[in-house]
Every structure is written in structure tokens, then in C-alpha cells.
Amino acid sequence: DTAVSQTPKYLVTQMGNDKSIKCEQNLGHDTMYWYKQDSKKFLKIMFSYNNKELIINETVPNRFSPKSPDKAHLNLHINSLELGDSAVYFCASSQDSGTSGEEETQYFGPGTRLLVL
Amino acid sequence: QQQVKQSPQSLIVQKGGISIINCAYENTAFDYFPWYQQFPGKGPALLIAIRPDVSEKKEGRFTISFNKSAKQFSLHIMDSQPGDSATYFCAARNTGGFKTIFGAGTRLFVKA
């Protein structure tokens, strides 16, 4: 049983193309995230959705557009791909309700390795 | 103020030795401090976490030490094993926020 799944696992594409990455979680969590991990392993949050509502949007170029059709899915669409977009993109989910409690653990997907040529 | 500073960037330890990774933060609103472990080709996974009302938490060979006044916390891995070789991230989360701030990561290599 995969808790957080992402597709595709690998994505190789040309500059200027548009691509999407899909994420699904079967944990019943209310909050989902997209992170970008660069070649130096630095993990940077891009977006967070809580109950399908965007709550974090971290100075990400507007070429990146997240979409949450329901609480279990958070997809990432990237327009006009650039060389600098090459990275590993991780989806994550948590039961985080925005208040202090026991449910802040984030569960990460396996990652999507994007290479822009 | 939102940063979490992590050191060292990389660490090589002999099998059986103690691995120590340190983190520091500025924002006193942080109320939850997790450590994540990431193996090559995998997503990060929660290893152990602590809240600021305790100074130490131990789970097996892994211990978090927390110094609230110094705004520092550290991960100690006792009896380090080659299987512990991975990248470790400290992190901190705000009360009332959904954002977890990650440190830059420490690549640990345990020599057999």
C-alpha cells in the first residue's frame, strides 16, 4: 500500500515544453505539499494545500501551477520548462491542521526526477 | 528569521562511532522540531521529533537534544552503522502555520 504516490518517476523533456506531475495520497490527510529538491539536496517548499485550498505559495514562478481536484490529489503543472527547473520534485501530505498538535509528520512520495534539456 | 541552519554539510564516521548533527534556529514561534532521513533515490521520512517542552528524546540509537535558551537542537546517532548512511534534515515548524522549514541537510557516511 503506497501512502503517497507520484507519477511519473522520471521526466525528461525539452526546454519550453509543458509538463504535469501527479500526486495522490491514501492516508486521509487534509494537507498536501510540493517541494523542490535541487542537486545540493536542499529541500524547498513550493506550495501547500489544506482541504483543497492553497495556503502556502512560496515565491514560485507563475509557470508553476498546482491544482487540487480533491483532498487526496495535488498535481503540479509546469509551463515553458527551463533548464533551472531540473530537480527532484517531492509531493508530501500530513494531517496538519495548522495548530499545534501531534499530526505534523509529513509523508513524502518517492519523488519525480525532472530533467530539462 | 525563518531559517534553520544545519551543520556539518557532510560527515564521515566509523562504524560504531557517534554521529552528531547540529541545528540552530531564530524564530521562537517554532514549536515542533522533526528530523527526517533520506536514502538515495527515496523521499525523506520522519526519523524522530521533539517539542520545546522537553530537553531530550531518545528512540533506539537516535537521540535529539534540545536547548531552548540557545535555540539549538542536535541529533546523535549512537553506534552508527553503514545502514545509517543517508542525508539527514533537521526541520522546524511554526505554531499556527502549515510551513515546515528544512535545514540544508547533512550527508552522513558510515565506514564499515
Tab-separated table of C-alpha atoms in Angstrom, chain A residues 7-78:
chain	number	residue	atom	x	y	z
A	7	THR	CA	3.786	9.870	-11.406
A	8	PRO	CA	5.900	9.871	-13.382
A	9	LYS	CA	9.025	8.818	-11.529
A	10	TYR	CA	11.263	10.203	-14.270
A	11	LEU	CA	10.557	13.015	-16.687
A	12	VAL	CA	12.972	14.082	-19.414
A	13	THR	CA	11.811	16.895	-21.647
A	14	GLN	CA	12.933	19.769	-23.820
A	15	MET	CA	13.063	23.406	-22.782
A	16	GLY	CA	9.844	25.238	-23.485
A	17	ASN	CA	7.597	22.213	-23.079
A	18	ASP	CA	4.688	21.968	-20.641
A	19	LYS	CA	4.506	19.005	-18.271
A	20	SER	CA	2.473	17.754	-15.318
A	21	ILE	CA	3.312	15.685	-12.272
A	22	LYS	CA	0.541	13.892	-10.398
A	23	CYS	CA	0.369	13.110	-6.699
A	24	GLU	CA	-2.081	11.021	-4.736
A	25	GLN	CA	-2.243	10.138	-1.046
A	26	ASN	CA	-4.366	7.430	0.537
A	27	LEU	CA	-3.740	8.461	4.145
A	28	GLY	CA	-6.850	10.577	4.505
A	29	HIS	CA	-4.743	13.662	5.171
A	30	ASP	CA	-6.056	17.193	4.829
A	31	THR	CA	-2.818	18.895	3.803
A	32	MET	CA	-0.588	18.290	0.804
A	33	TYR	CA	2.675	19.883	-0.311
A	34	TRP	CA	5.044	20.214	-3.220
A	35	TYR	CA	8.770	20.505	-2.560
A	36	LYS	CA	11.672	21.044	-4.909
A	37	GLN	CA	14.999	19.380	-4.108
A	38	ASP	CA	17.967	20.713	-6.034
A	39	SER	CA	21.242	18.992	-6.856
A	40	LYS	CA	22.671	20.015	-3.476
A	41	LYS	CA	19.790	18.220	-1.735
A	42	PHE	CA	18.256	21.456	-0.471
A	43	LEU	CA	14.524	20.918	0.167
A	44	LYS	CA	12.396	23.957	-0.546
A	45	ILE	CA	8.650	24.145	-0.131
A	46	MET	CA	6.779	25.396	-3.165
A	47	PHE	CA	3.095	25.034	-2.351
A	48	SER	CA	0.786	23.721	0.312
A	49	TYR	CA	-2.918	22.952	0.125
A	50	ASN	CA	-5.242	22.365	3.050
A	51	ASN	CA	-8.656	20.914	2.246
A	52	LYS	CA	-8.136	21.805	-1.421
A	53	GLU	CA	-7.345	25.414	-0.559
A	54	LEU	CA	-3.979	26.999	-1.365
A	55	ILE	CA	-2.345	28.139	1.873
A	56	ILE	CA	1.340	28.415	1.000
A	57	ASN	CA	2.738	29.785	-2.237
A	58	GLU	CA	6.435	30.380	-1.876
A	59	THR	CA	7.696	32.885	-4.464
A	60	VAL	CA	7.473	30.268	-7.156
A	61	PRO	CA	7.361	31.479	-10.795
A	62	ASN	CA	3.808	31.532	-12.080
A	63	ARG	CA	4.853	28.962	-14.688
A	64	PHE	CA	4.194	26.506	-11.852
A	65	SER	CA	0.514	25.925	-11.155
A	66	PRO	CA	-0.712	23.450	-8.567
A	67	LYS	CA	-4.190	22.004	-8.755
A	68	SER	CA	-6.034	20.065	-6.100
A	69	PRO	CA	-9.165	18.409	-7.519
A	70	ASP	CA	-9.858	16.783	-4.159
A	71	LYS	CA	-8.146	16.299	-0.795
A	72	ALA	CA	-6.350	13.157	-1.958
A	73	HIS	CA	-4.745	14.688	-5.047
A	74	LEU	CA	-2.369	17.551	-5.680
A	75	ASN	CA	-0.998	17.905	-9.181
A	76	LEU	CA	1.726	20.227	-10.416
A	77	HIS	CA	1.675	21.689	-13.897
A	78	ILE	CA	4.755	23.433	-15.228
